[in-house]
Coordinates of N, CA and C in Angstrom, one line a residue:
M1390 N -27.0 2.8 24.6 CA -25.8 1.8 25.3 C -25.9 2.4 26.8
N1391 N -25.9 1.3 27.7 CA -25.9 1.7 29.2 C -24.6 2.0 29.5
Q1392 N -24.2 3.3 29.7 CA -22.8 4.0 29.8 C -22.4 3.3 31.3
R1393 N -23.1 2.7 32.3 CA -22.4 2.4 33.4 C -21.8 0.9 33.4
V1394 N -22.1 0.3 32.2 CA -21.5 -0.9 32.0 C -20.4 -0.7 30.9
N1395 N -19.2 -1.3 31.1 CA -18.0 -1.5 30.3 C -18.1 -2.7 29.5
P1396 N -18.4 -2.4 28.4 CA -18.7 -3.9 27.5 C -17.6 -4.5 27.5
L1397 N -16.0 -4.1 27.3 CA -15.1 -4.8 27.2 C -14.5 -5.7 28.1
A1398 N -15.2 -5.2 29.4 CA -14.8 -6.2 30.7 C -15.7 -7.5 30.6
N1399 N -16.7 -7.3 29.5 CA -17.8 -8.5 29.7 C -17.5 -9.4 28.3
I1400 N -16.4 -9.0 27.6 CA -16.2 -9.9 26.3 C -14.7 -11.0 27.0
R1401 N -15.4 -12.0 26.6 CA -14.5 -13.2 26.9 C -13.7 -13.9 25.6
V1402 N -12.4 -14.0 25.7 CA -11.6 -14.6 24.5 C -11.4 -16.1 24.9
V1403 N -11.9 -17.0 23.8 CA -12.0 -18.4 24.4 C -10.9 -19.1 23.2
L1404 N -10.0 -19.7 23.7 CA -9.4 -20.4 22.6 C -9.3 -21.8 22.8
C1405 N -10.0 -22.7 22.0 CA -10.4 -23.9 21.8 C -9.3 -24.8 21.2
R1406 N -8.8 -25.9 22.4 CA -7.5 -26.5 22.0 C -6.4 -25.8 21.6
P1407 N -6.0 -24.9 22.1 CA -4.8 -24.2 21.7 C -3.4 -25.0 21.7
I1408 N -2.5 -25.0 20.8 CA -1.3 -25.6 20.9 C -0.1 -25.2 21.3
Y1409 N 0.3 -23.8 20.8 CA 1.5 -23.2 21.2 C 1.6 -22.1 22.1
G1410 N 2.3 -22.4 23.4 CA 2.4 -21.2 24.2 C 2.7 -19.7 23.7
G1411 N 3.6 -19.7 22.6 CA 3.9 -18.4 22.1 C 2.5 -17.8 21.7
N1412 N 1.5 -18.6 21.0 CA 0.5 -17.9 20.7 C -0.4 -17.2 21.9
V1413 N -0.5 -18.1 22.9 CA -1.4 -17.9 24.1 C -0.6 -16.4 24.5
G1414 N 0.5 -16.4 24.6 CA 1.2 -15.3 25.4 C 0.9 -14.1 24.4
S1415 N 1.2 -14.3 23.1 CA 0.7 -13.2 22.1 C -0.7 -12.6 22.4
I1416 N -1.4 -13.6 22.5 CA -2.8 -13.2 22.7 C -3.2 -12.4 23.7
C1417 N -2.4 -12.6 24.9 CA -2.7 -12.0 26.2 C -2.0 -10.7 26.0
R1418 N -1.2 -10.4 25.2 CA -0.6 -8.8 24.9 C -1.7 -8.3 24.1
V1419 N -2.2 -9.1 23.0 CA -3.1 -8.3 22.1 C -4.5 -7.8 23.2
M1420 N -4.8 -8.8 24.2 CA -6.2 -8.6 24.9 C -5.8 -7.2 25.8
A1421 N -4.4 -7.3 26.3 CA -4.2 -5.8 27.0 C -4.1 -4.7 26.2
N1422 N -3.8 -4.8 25.1 CA -3.6 -3.6 23.9 C -5.3 -3.1 23.7
M1423 N -6.1 -4.0 23.8 CA -7.6 -3.8 23.2 C -8.6 -3.8 24.6
G1424 N -7.9 -3.5 25.7 CA -8.7 -3.7 26.9 C -9.5 -4.6 27.1
L1425 N -9.1 -5.9 26.9 CA -9.8 -7.3 27.2 C -9.2 -8.0 28.4
A1426 N -9.7 -8.7 29.2 CA -9.0 -9.4 30.4 C -9.4 -10.7 30.7
D1427 N -10.3 -11.3 29.9 CA -11.1 -12.4 30.3 C -10.6 -13.6 29.2
L1428 N -9.7 -14.4 29.8 CA -9.2 -15.5 28.8 C -9.6 -17.0 29.5
V1429 N -10.0 -17.8 28.3 CA -10.5 -19.1 28.8 C -9.8 -19.8 27.7
L1430 N -9.1 -21.1 28.3 CA -8.5 -22.1 27.4 C -9.3 -23.4 27.5
V1431 N -9.7 -24.1 26.3 CA -10.5 -25.0 26.5 C -9.4 -26.3 26.0
N1432 N -9.3 -27.3 26.9 CA -8.2 -28.3 26.6 C -7.1 -28.2 26.0
P1433 N -6.1 -26.9 26.6 CA -5.0 -26.9 25.9 C -4.0 -27.9 25.7
V1434 N -3.4 -28.1 24.7 CA -2.5 -29.0 24.3 C -0.9 -28.9 24.6
K1435 N -0.6 -29.5 25.9 CA 0.9 -29.2 26.4 C 1.5 -28.2 26.0
I1436 N 0.9 -27.2 26.4 CA 1.3 -25.8 26.2 C 2.6 -25.3 27.0
D1437 N 3.7 -24.8 26.3 CA 4.8 -24.4 27.0 C 4.7 -23.1 27.4
W1438 N 4.5 -22.9 28.7 CA 3.9 -21.9 29.7 C 5.2 -21.1 29.8
Q1439 N 6.5 -21.4 29.8 CA 7.5 -20.4 29.5 C 7.7 -19.8 28.3
D1440 N 7.3 -20.1 27.2 CA 7.2 -19.4 25.9 C 5.9 -18.7 26.1
A1441 N 4.8 -18.9 26.7 CA 3.6 -18.1 26.9 C 4.0 -17.0 27.8
Q1442 N 4.6 -16.9 28.7 CA 5.1 -15.9 29.5 C 6.2 -14.8 28.8
K1443 N 6.8 -15.3 28.2 CA 7.8 -14.7 27.4 C 7.1 -13.8 26.3
M1444 N 6.2 -14.4 25.6 CA 5.4 -13.7 24.7 C 4.4 -12.8 25.2
A1445 N 4.0 -12.9 26.6 CA 3.0 -12.3 27.0 C 3.5 -10.5 27.2
C1446 N 4.5 -10.4 27.4 CA 5.5 -9.3 27.7 C 4.7 -8.7 28.9
A1447 N 4.0 -7.7 29.1 CA 3.6 -6.9 30.1 C 2.2 -7.2 30.4
A1448 N 1.8 -8.4 29.6 CA 0.3 -8.9 30.2 C 0.3 -10.2 30.9
Q1449 N 1.4 -10.1 31.6 CA 1.4 -11.5 32.6 C 0.2 -11.6 33.3
E1450 N -0.4 -10.4 34.0 CA -1.4 -10.7 34.6 C -2.7 -11.5 33.9
I1451 N -3.1 -11.0 32.9 CA -3.8 -11.9 32.1 C -3.8 -13.2 31.7
L1452 N -2.4 -13.4 31.6 CA -2.0 -15.0 31.5 C -2.2 -15.8 32.8
A1453 N -1.7 -15.0 33.7 CA -1.6 -15.6 35.1 C -3.3 -16.0 35.6
A1454 N -4.3 -15.0 35.1 CA -5.6 -15.2 35.5 C -6.3 -15.8 34.8
R1455 N -5.9 -16.6 33.6 CA -6.7 -17.3 32.6 C -7.2 -18.6 33.5
R1456 N -8.3 -19.0 32.8 CA -9.1 -20.0 33.5 C -9.1 -21.6 32.4
E1457 N -8.9 -22.5 32.8 CA -9.0 -23.7 31.8 C -10.1 -24.5 32.1
T1458 N -10.8 -24.9 30.9 CA -11.9 -26.0 31.3 C -11.8 -27.2 30.3
S1459 N -12.6 -28.2 30.8 CA -12.3 -29.4 29.9 C -13.5 -29.5 28.8
S1460 N -14.2 -28.5 28.9 CA -15.1 -28.5 27.6 C -15.6 -27.3 27.0
L1461 N -15.8 -27.0 26.0 CA -16.4 -25.9 25.4 C -17.7 -25.4 25.7
E1462 N -18.6 -26.3 26.0 CA -19.8 -26.1 26.9 C -19.6 -25.2 28.0
E1463 N -18.9 -25.7 29.0 CA -18.4 -24.8 30.3 C -17.9 -23.6 29.8
A1464 N -17.0 -23.3 28.9 CA -16.5 -22.1 28.6 C -17.3 -21.1 28.2
L1465 N -18.4 -21.5 27.7 CA -19.4 -20.7 27.0 C -20.9 -20.8 27.7
A1466 N -20.9 -21.3 29.0 CA -22.3 -21.6 29.7 C -22.8 -20.2 29.8
D1467 N -22.1 -19.2 30.4 CA -22.8 -18.0 31.0 C -22.7 -16.8 29.7
C1468 N -22.5 -17.2 28.5 CA -22.1 -16.2 27.5 C -23.6 -16.1 26.7
V1469 N -24.0 -14.6 26.6 CA -25.5 -14.3 25.9 C -25.2 -14.5 24.2
L1470 N -24.1 -14.3 24.0 CA -23.7 -14.3 22.4 C -22.1 -15.0 22.3
V1471 N -21.9 -15.7 21.6 CA -21.0 -16.4 20.9 C -20.6 -16.2 19.5
A1472 N -19.5 -15.4 19.2 CA -19.0 -15.3 17.9 C -17.9 -16.2 17.5
G1473 N -17.9 -17.1 16.7 CA -16.7 -17.9 16.4 C -16.2 -17.7 15.2
T1474 N -14.9 -17.9 14.9 CA -14.2 -17.3 13.8 C -13.9 -18.7 13.1
T1475 N -13.9 -18.4 11.7 CA -13.7 -19.7 10.7 C -13.1 -19.0 9.4
A1476 N -12.2 -19.6 8.9 CA -11.7 -19.3 7.5 C -12.1 -20.1 6.5
R1477 N -12.8 -21.4 7.0 CA -13.4 -22.3 5.7 C -14.6 -21.7 5.0
M1478 N -14.8 -22.2 3.8 CA -16.1 -21.7 3.2 C -17.1 -23.1 3.4
G1479 N -18.3 -22.8 3.3 CA -19.3 -24.0 2.9 C -20.5 -23.5 3.3
L1480 N -21.6 -24.3 3.2 CA -22.8 -24.1 3.5 C -23.4 -23.5 4.9
Y1481 N -22.7 -24.3 5.8 CA -23.0 -23.6 7.0 C -22.3 -22.4 7.5
R1482 N -21.5 -21.9 6.8 CA -20.7 -20.7 6.9 C -21.0 -19.4 6.2
Q1483 N -22.0 -19.5 5.3 CA -22.4 -18.7 4.3 C -23.1 -17.3 5.1
H1484 N -23.2 -17.5 6.2 CA -23.7 -16.3 6.8 C -22.7 -15.4 7.8
S1485 N -21.5 -15.8 7.5 CA -20.3 -15.3 8.1 C -20.1 -13.8 7.8
A1486 N -19.8 -12.8 8.7 CA -19.8 -11.6 8.9 C -18.4 -11.3 9.1
S1487 N -18.0 -9.9 8.5 CA -16.7 -9.5 8.8 C -16.2 -9.2 10.3
P1488 N -15.3 -9.0 10.9 CA -15.1 -8.7 12.4 C -15.7 -7.2 12.4
R1489 N -15.7 -6.3 11.6 CA -16.2 -4.8 11.7 C -17.7 -4.8 11.7
E1490 N -18.3 -5.9 11.0 CA -19.8 -5.9 11.0 C -20.3 -6.6 12.2
T1491 N -19.5 -7.5 13.0 CA -19.7 -8.2 14.0 C -19.6 -7.5 15.4
A1492 N -18.5 -6.6 15.3 CA -18.3 -5.9 16.4 C -19.4 -5.0 17.2
P1493 N -20.3 -4.3 16.5 CA -21.4 -3.7 17.4 C -22.1 -4.8 18.0
L1494 N -22.4 -5.7 17.3 CA -23.3 -6.7 17.7 C -22.6 -7.5 19.0
V1495 N -21.4 -7.5 19.0 CA -20.8 -8.2 20.3 C -20.8 -7.2 21.4
L1496 N -20.7 -5.8 21.1 CA -20.7 -5.0 22.2 C -21.9 -4.9 22.7
E1497 N -23.2 -5.0 21.8 CA -24.5 -4.8 22.4 C -24.8 -5.8 23.1
A1498 N -24.3 -7.1 23.0 CA -24.5 -8.1 24.0 C -23.9 -8.1 25.3
A1499 N -22.7 -7.6 25.0 CA -21.6 -7.6 26.4 C -22.2 -6.5 27.3
V1500 N -23.2 -5.5 26.9 CA -23.8 -4.7 27.9 C -24.7 -5.6 28.7
R1501 N -25.5 -6.6 28.2 CA -26.3 -7.5 29.0 C -25.8 -8.5 29.6
G1502 N -24.7 -9.0 29.2 CA -24.1 -10.4 29.8 C -22.9 -10.6 29.1
K1503 N -22.2 -11.7 29.4 CA -21.0 -12.1 28.7 C -21.0 -12.5 27.5
A1504 N -20.0 -11.8 26.5 CA -20.0 -12.4 25.1 C -18.6 -12.8 24.6
A1505 N -18.6 -14.0 24.0 CA -17.5 -14.7 23.7 C -17.0 -14.7 22.1
L1506 N -15.8 -14.5 22.2 CA -15.1 -14.5 20.8 C -14.3 -15.8 20.8
L1507 N -14.5 -16.7 19.9 CA -14.4 -18.2 19.9 C -13.0 -18.4 19.1
F1508 N -12.2 -19.0 19.2 CA -11.2 -19.4 18.0 C -10.5 -20.8 18.4
G1509 N -10.6 -21.3 17.1 CA -10.0 -22.6 17.1 C -8.6 -23.0 17.2
P1510 N -8.5 -24.1 17.4 CA -6.7 -24.7 17.3 C -5.9 -24.1 16.1
E1511 N -4.8 -23.9 16.5 CA -4.0 -23.4 15.4 C -3.8 -24.3 14.1
D1512 N -4.0 -25.7 14.2 CA -3.8 -26.4 13.0 C -5.3 -26.6 12.0
N1513 N -6.3 -26.8 12.7 CA -7.4 -26.9 12.0 C -8.7 -26.1 12.2
G1514 N -8.5 -25.0 13.2 CA -9.5 -24.4 13.5 C -10.7 -24.9 14.3
L1515 N -11.9 -24.1 14.3 CA -13.0 -25.0 14.9 C -13.8 -26.0 14.0
D1516 N -14.5 -26.9 14.6 CA -14.8 -28.0 13.7 C -16.6 -27.6 13.7
N1517 N -17.3 -28.3 12.9 CA -18.6 -28.1 12.9 C -19.6 -28.2 14.1
T1518 N -19.0 -29.1 14.9 CA -19.9 -29.2 16.3 C -19.5 -28.0 17.2
E1519 N -18.4 -27.4 16.9 CA -17.9 -26.2 17.8 C -18.4 -25.2 17.5
L1520 N -18.5 -25.0 16.1 CA -19.3 -23.7 15.3 C -20.8 -23.9 15.4
A1521 N -21.5 -25.0 15.9 CA -22.7 -25.2 16.1 C -23.2 -24.3 17.5
L1522 N -22.0 -24.2 18.4 CA -22.5 -23.6 19.5 C -22.5 -21.9 19.5
C1523 N -22.3 -21.5 18.1 CA -22.1 -19.8 17.8 C -23.1 -19.4 17.6
N1524 N -23.4 -18.2 17.9 CA -24.8 -17.4 17.4 C -24.3 -16.6 16.1
R1525 N -23.0 -16.3 16.1 CA -22.4 -15.6 14.9 C -21.1 -16.2 14.5
L1526 N -21.0 -16.3 13.3 CA -19.7 -16.5 12.6 C -19.2 -15.3 12.1
I1527 N -17.7 -15.2 12.4 CA -16.9 -14.1 11.9 C -15.7 -14.7 10.8
Q1528 N -15.6 -14.2 9.7 CA -14.8 -14.5 8.6 C -13.8 -13.3 8.4
I1529 N -12.3 -13.3 8.5 CA -11.8 -12.0 8.6 C -11.6 -11.9 6.9
P1530 N -11.6 -10.9 6.2 CA -11.3 -11.0 4.8 C -9.8 -11.1 4.7
S1531 N -9.7 -11.7 3.4 CA -8.1 -12.0 3.1 C -8.5 -12.5 1.5
T1532 N -7.2 -12.5 1.0 CA -7.4 -13.3 -0.7 C -7.9 -14.5 -0.5
G1533 N -8.3 -14.9 -1.4 CA -8.9 -16.3 -2.0 C -7.9 -17.2 -1.6
E1534 N -6.5 -16.9 -2.2 CA -5.5 -18.0 -2.3 C -5.2 -18.5 -0.9
Y1535 N -4.8 -17.6 0.2 CA -4.6 -18.3 1.5 C -5.5 -17.5 2.4
R1536 N -6.4 -17.9 3.2 CA -7.3 -17.4 4.2 C -6.7 -17.6 5.5
S1537 N -6.0 -18.6 5.9 CA -5.6 -18.9 7.3 C -4.6 -17.8 7.8
L1538 N -4.7 -17.2 9.1 CA -4.1 -16.4 9.9 C -3.7 -17.0 11.1
N1539 N -2.5 -16.4 11.5 CA -1.9 -16.8 12.6 C -3.0 -16.5 13.5
I1540 N -3.3 -17.5 14.8 CA -4.5 -17.0 15.7 C -4.2 -16.0 16.3
S1541 N -3.4 -15.4 16.9 CA -2.8 -14.2 17.5 C -3.2 -13.0 16.7
H1542 N -3.0 -12.9 15.4 CA -3.4 -12.1 14.5 C -5.0 -12.1 14.3
A1543 N -5.5 -13.1 14.3 CA -6.9 -13.3 14.0 C -7.7 -12.7 15.2
V1544 N -7.2 -12.9 16.6 CA -7.5 -12.2 17.8 C -7.3 -10.7 18.0
M1545 N -6.2 -10.3 17.2 CA -5.9 -8.8 17.2 C -6.9 -8.2 16.4
I1546 N -7.2 -8.6 15.3 CA -7.9 -8.2 14.4 C -9.4 -8.0 14.9
C1547 N -9.9 -9.2 15.5 CA -11.2 -8.9 15.9 C -11.3 -8.0 17.4
A1548 N -10.5 -8.4 17.9 CA -10.3 -7.1 19.3 C -10.0 -5.7 18.9
Y1549 N -9.4 -5.5 18.0 CA -9.3 -3.9 17.7 C -10.6 -3.6 16.8
E1550 N -11.6 -4.2 16.1 CA -12.5 -3.8 15.5 C -13.8 -3.5 16.9
I1551 N -13.5 -4.4 17.7 CA -14.3 -4.4 18.8 C -13.7 -3.1 19.9
F1552 N -12.7 -3.0 20.0 CA -12.3 -1.7 20.8 C -12.6 -0.5 20.0
L1553 N -12.4 -0.3 18.8 CA -12.6 0.6 17.9 C -14.0 1.1 17.9
A1554 N -14.9 0.2 17.8 CA -16.3 0.2 17.9 C -17.0 0.7 19.1
S1555 N -16.2 0.5 20.2 CA -16.7 1.0 21.6 C -16.4 2.3 21.7
G1556 N -15.8 3.0 21.1 CA -15.8 4.5 21.3 C -14.8 4.8 22.6
V1557 N -14.1 3.9 23.1 CA -13.1 4.1 24.0 C -12.0 4.8 23.7
F1558 N -11.5 4.7 22.5 CA -10.2 5.2 22.1 C -10.5 6.6 21.7
E1559 N -9.8 7.7 22.1 CA -9.7 8.8 21.6 C -8.3 9.5 21.1
A1560 N -8.3 10.1 19.9 CA -6.9 10.4 19.4 C -6.5 11.7 20.2
V1561 N -5.2 11.8 20.1 CA -4.8 13.1 20.7 C -4.9 14.2 19.8
G1562 N -5.6 15.0 20.4 CA -5.7 16.3 19.5 C -4.8 17.4 19.5
E1563 N -4.7 18.0 18.3 CA -3.6 19.2 18.1 C -3.9 20.3 19.4
K1564 N -2.7 20.4 20.1 CA -2.9 21.3 21.1 C -2.7 22.7 20.7
S1565 N -1.8 23.1 19.6 CA -1.8 24.4 19.0 C -2.8 24.7 18.1
P1566 N -3.2 25.9 18.5 CA -4.5 26.2 17.4 C -4.0 26.5 16.2
P1567 N -5.0 26.6 15.1 CA -4.6 26.7 13.6 C -4.0 28.3 13.6
A1568 N -3.2 28.1 12.6 CA -2.5 29.6 12.5 C -3.3 30.5 11.7
D1569 N -3.4 31.7 12.0 CA -4.0 32.6 11.2 C -3.6 33.4 10.0
T1570 N -4.3 34.0 9.2 CA -3.9 34.4 7.8 C -2.7 35.5 8.1
R1571 N -2.8 36.3 9.3 CA -1.8 37.3 9.4 C -0.5 36.7 9.8
T1572 N -0.5 35.4 10.6 CA 0.9 34.9 11.0 C 1.6 34.3 9.8
K1573 N 0.4 33.7 9.0 CA 1.0 32.8 7.8 C 1.7 33.8 6.6
E1574 N 1.0 34.8 6.5 CA 1.5 36.0 5.5 C 2.9 36.4 6.1
Q1575 N 3.0 36.5 7.3 CA 4.4 37.0 7.8 C 5.3 36.1 7.6
M1576 N 4.8 34.5 7.6 CA 6.0 33.5 7.4 C 6.3 33.5 6.1
F1577 N 5.4 33.6 4.9 CA 5.7 33.9 3.5 C 6.7 34.9 3.2
K1578 N 6.2 36.3 3.9 CA 7.8 37.1 3.8 C 9.1 36.7 4.1
M1579 N 9.0 36.1 5.2 CA 10.3 35.4 5.8 C 11.1 34.6 4.8
W1580 N 10.3 33.7 4.2 CA 10.5 32.8 3.5 C 11.1 33.2 2.1
E1581 N 10.4 34.2 1.5 CA 10.7 35.1 0.4 C 11.8 35.7 0.3
K1582 N 12.0 36.4 1.7 CA 13.6 36.9 1.9 C 14.6 36.1 2.0
A1583 N 14.3 35.0 2.9 CA 15.6 33.8 2.8 C 15.7 33.2 1.6
L1584 N 14.7 33.0 0.8 CA 15.0 32.2 -0.4 C 15.7 33.2 -1.5
L1585 N 15.5 34.7 -1.5 CA 16.1 35.4 -2.1 C 17.5 35.5 -1.7
E1586 N 18.3 35.7 -0.2 CA 19.2 35.7 0.2 C 20.1 34.5 0.0
I1587 N 19.6 33.2 0.0 CA 20.4 32.3 -0.3 C 20.6 31.9 -1.6
G1588 N 20.0 32.8 -2.3 CA 20.1 32.6 -4.2 C 19.1 31.6 -4.6
F1589 N 18.2 31.3 -3.9 CA 17.4 30.2 -4.6 C 16.4 30.7 -5.6
M1590 N 16.3 32.0 -5.7 CA 15.5 32.6 -6.8 C 15.8 34.0 -6.9
E1591 N 15.9 34.5 -8.2 CA 16.2 35.8 -8.5 C 14.8 36.7 -8.3
P1592 N 15.4 37.9 -8.0 CA 14.1 39.0 -7.7 C 13.1 39.1 -8.7
D1593 N 13.3 39.2 -10.2 CA 12.5 38.9 -11.1 C 11.5 37.8 -11.3
K1594 N 11.9 36.7 -10.5 CA 11.3 35.4 -10.6 C 10.6 35.1 -9.2
A1595 N 10.7 36.1 -8.1 CA 10.2 35.7 -7.0 C 8.5 35.5 -6.9
Q1596 N 7.9 36.5 -7.3 CA 6.4 36.3 -7.3 C 6.1 35.0 -7.8
H1597 N 6.8 34.8 -8.9 CA 6.3 33.2 -9.5 C 6.6 32.1 -8.5
M1598 N 7.9 32.0 -8.2 CA 8.1 31.2 -7.2 C 7.6 31.1 -5.9
M1599 N 7.2 32.2 -5.3 CA 6.3 32.4 -4.3 C 5.1 31.6 -4.3
L1600 N 4.5 31.7 -5.6 CA 3.1 31.0 -5.5 C 3.2 29.5 -5.6
G1601 N 4.2 29.4 -6.0 CA 4.7 27.6 -5.9 C 4.9 27.2 -4.6
V1602 N 5.6 28.3 -3.8 CA 5.7 27.9 -2.5 C 4.5 27.8 -1.7
R1603 N 3.7 29.0 -2.0 CA 2.3 29.0 -1.4 C 1.4 27.8 -1.5
R1604 N 1.8 27.2 -2.9 CA 1.1 26.0 -3.4 C 1.4 25.0 -2.5
I1605 N 2.5 24.6 -2.2 CA 2.9 23.4 -1.5 C 2.3 23.6 0.1
F1606 N 2.3 24.6 0.4 CA 1.9 24.8 1.9 C 0.6 25.0 2.1
A1607 N -0.3 25.2 0.7 CA -1.7 25.2 0.9 C -2.4 23.9 1.0
R1608 N -1.5 22.7 0.8 CA -2.2 21.3 0.7 C -2.4 21.0 2.2
G1609 N -1.9 21.5 3.1 CA -2.2 21.2 4.6 C -2.4 22.4 5.4
A1610 N -3.0 21.7 6.7 CA -3.3 22.7 7.5 C -2.5 23.1 8.7
F1611 N -2.1 24.2 8.6 CA -0.8 24.5 9.6 C -1.2 24.9 11.1
S1612 N -0.7 24.3 12.2 CA -1.0 25.1 13.5 C 0.2 26.3 13.6
A1613 N -0.2 26.9 14.6 CA 0.5 28.1 15.1 C 1.8 27.9 15.3
D1614 N 2.1 26.4 16.1 CA 3.4 26.0 16.3 C 4.3 25.5 14.9
D1615 N 3.6 25.1 14.0 CA 3.9 24.6 12.6 C 4.5 26.0 12.1
V1616 N 3.8 27.2 11.9 CA 4.3 28.2 11.4 C 5.5 29.0 12.0
R1617 N 5.4 28.5 13.6 CA 6.8 29.1 14.0 C 8.0 28.4 14.0
I1618 N 7.8 27.2 13.6 CA 8.9 26.5 13.3 C 9.4 26.7 11.9
L1619 N 8.3 26.9 10.9 CA 8.8 27.4 9.5 C 9.5 28.7 9.5
M1620 N 8.8 29.6 10.5 CA 9.5 31.0 10.3 C 10.9 30.8 10.9
G1621 N 11.0 30.0 12.0 CA 12.4 29.9 12.8 C 13.3 29.3 11.6
I1622 N 12.9 28.4 10.6 CA 13.8 28.2 9.5 C 14.2 29.1 8.8
A1623 N 13.2 30.0 8.3 CA 13.5 31.0 7.2 C 14.4 32.1 8.0
R1624 N 14.2 32.2 9.4 CA 15.2 33.3 10.2 C 16.5 32.6 10.2
Q1625 N 16.6 31.4 10.3 CA 18.0 31.1 10.4 C 18.6 30.9 9.2
A1626 N 18.0 30.7 7.8 CA 18.4 30.9 6.7 C 19.0 31.9 6.1
S1627 N 18.2 33.1 6.4 CA 18.6 34.6 6.4 C 19.9 34.8 7.0
W1628 N 19.8 34.4 8.4 CA 21.1 34.8 9.4 C 22.5 34.0 8.6
C1629 N 22.3 32.7 8.0 CA 23.3 32.0 7.4 C 24.0 32.7 6.2
A1630 N 22.7 33.1 5.6 CA 23.0 33.9 4.3 C 23.9 34.9 4.6
G1631 N 23.6 35.8 5.7 CA 24.1 36.9 6.1 C 25.6 36.7 6.5
Q1632 N 25.7 35.6 7.1 CA 27.2 35.3 7.6 C 28.1 34.9 6.5
S1633 N 27.3 34.1 5.5 CA 28.2 34.0 4.2 C 28.7 35.1 3.5
A1634 N 27.7 35.9 3.4 CA 27.9 37.2 2.4 C 29.0 38.2 3.1
G1635 N 29.1 38.2 4.5 CA 30.2 38.9 5.3 C 31.4 38.2 5.1
K1636 N 31.5 37.0 5.0 CA 32.7 36.1 5.0 C 33.4 36.6 3.6
A1637 N 32.6 36.6 2.7 CA 32.9 36.7 1.1 C 33.5 38.1 1.0
E1638 N 33.1 39.3 1.6 CA 33.2 40.6 1.6 C 34.9 40.6 2.0
K1639 N 35.1 40.0 2.9 CA 36.3 39.9 3.9 C 37.5 39.3 2.5

């Protein structure tokens, strides 16, 4: 993939005959979440733009920069790939793929030119003449009992899969290094001391109980910061136990 091209910038969200301003605004917000900015509305139906602005939240720029066209052909004219969404079944929809399967194809096309994600109106979706303009069909997996999704949800699922497949997102890594064995053993000694002092276990049962404590802690990887916190808890428990013992002696 050509690293000099940002494929997300070349992906266009096309809403064909959208009806509700709230959905348009929500889609703008979704697009901002997933790094998309190119929005085209085809023959919008009496959109409540105040509702759209309210639902767009911080994605007002995308809403303001939207383009409107009178025909779907005009909205898709410069696109090298068009992926249309459909919830209905049928002979001409049998080659539909999931958003996850389609995402790499959309990204590959977006390196070479404009790629479009096409969504139909909220009431009936895309008709056959509109689907005929698509190179790919997307069907979002759902239960057979109810396949219809809110359009903003459908856009989110498709945009999320594309964003994830783009490799742009990098999870925040653990800043603290893994705790070493020496430090963890020091922590276990402190916990054993604290558990004895607060009366959680008897000295003759300590070894058995500590095996259980070790088993619990062995289920996860602990960072140095994690161990320091757990040591602090044990230290504070020991201090509290000492304070209680001192008051009892008085």
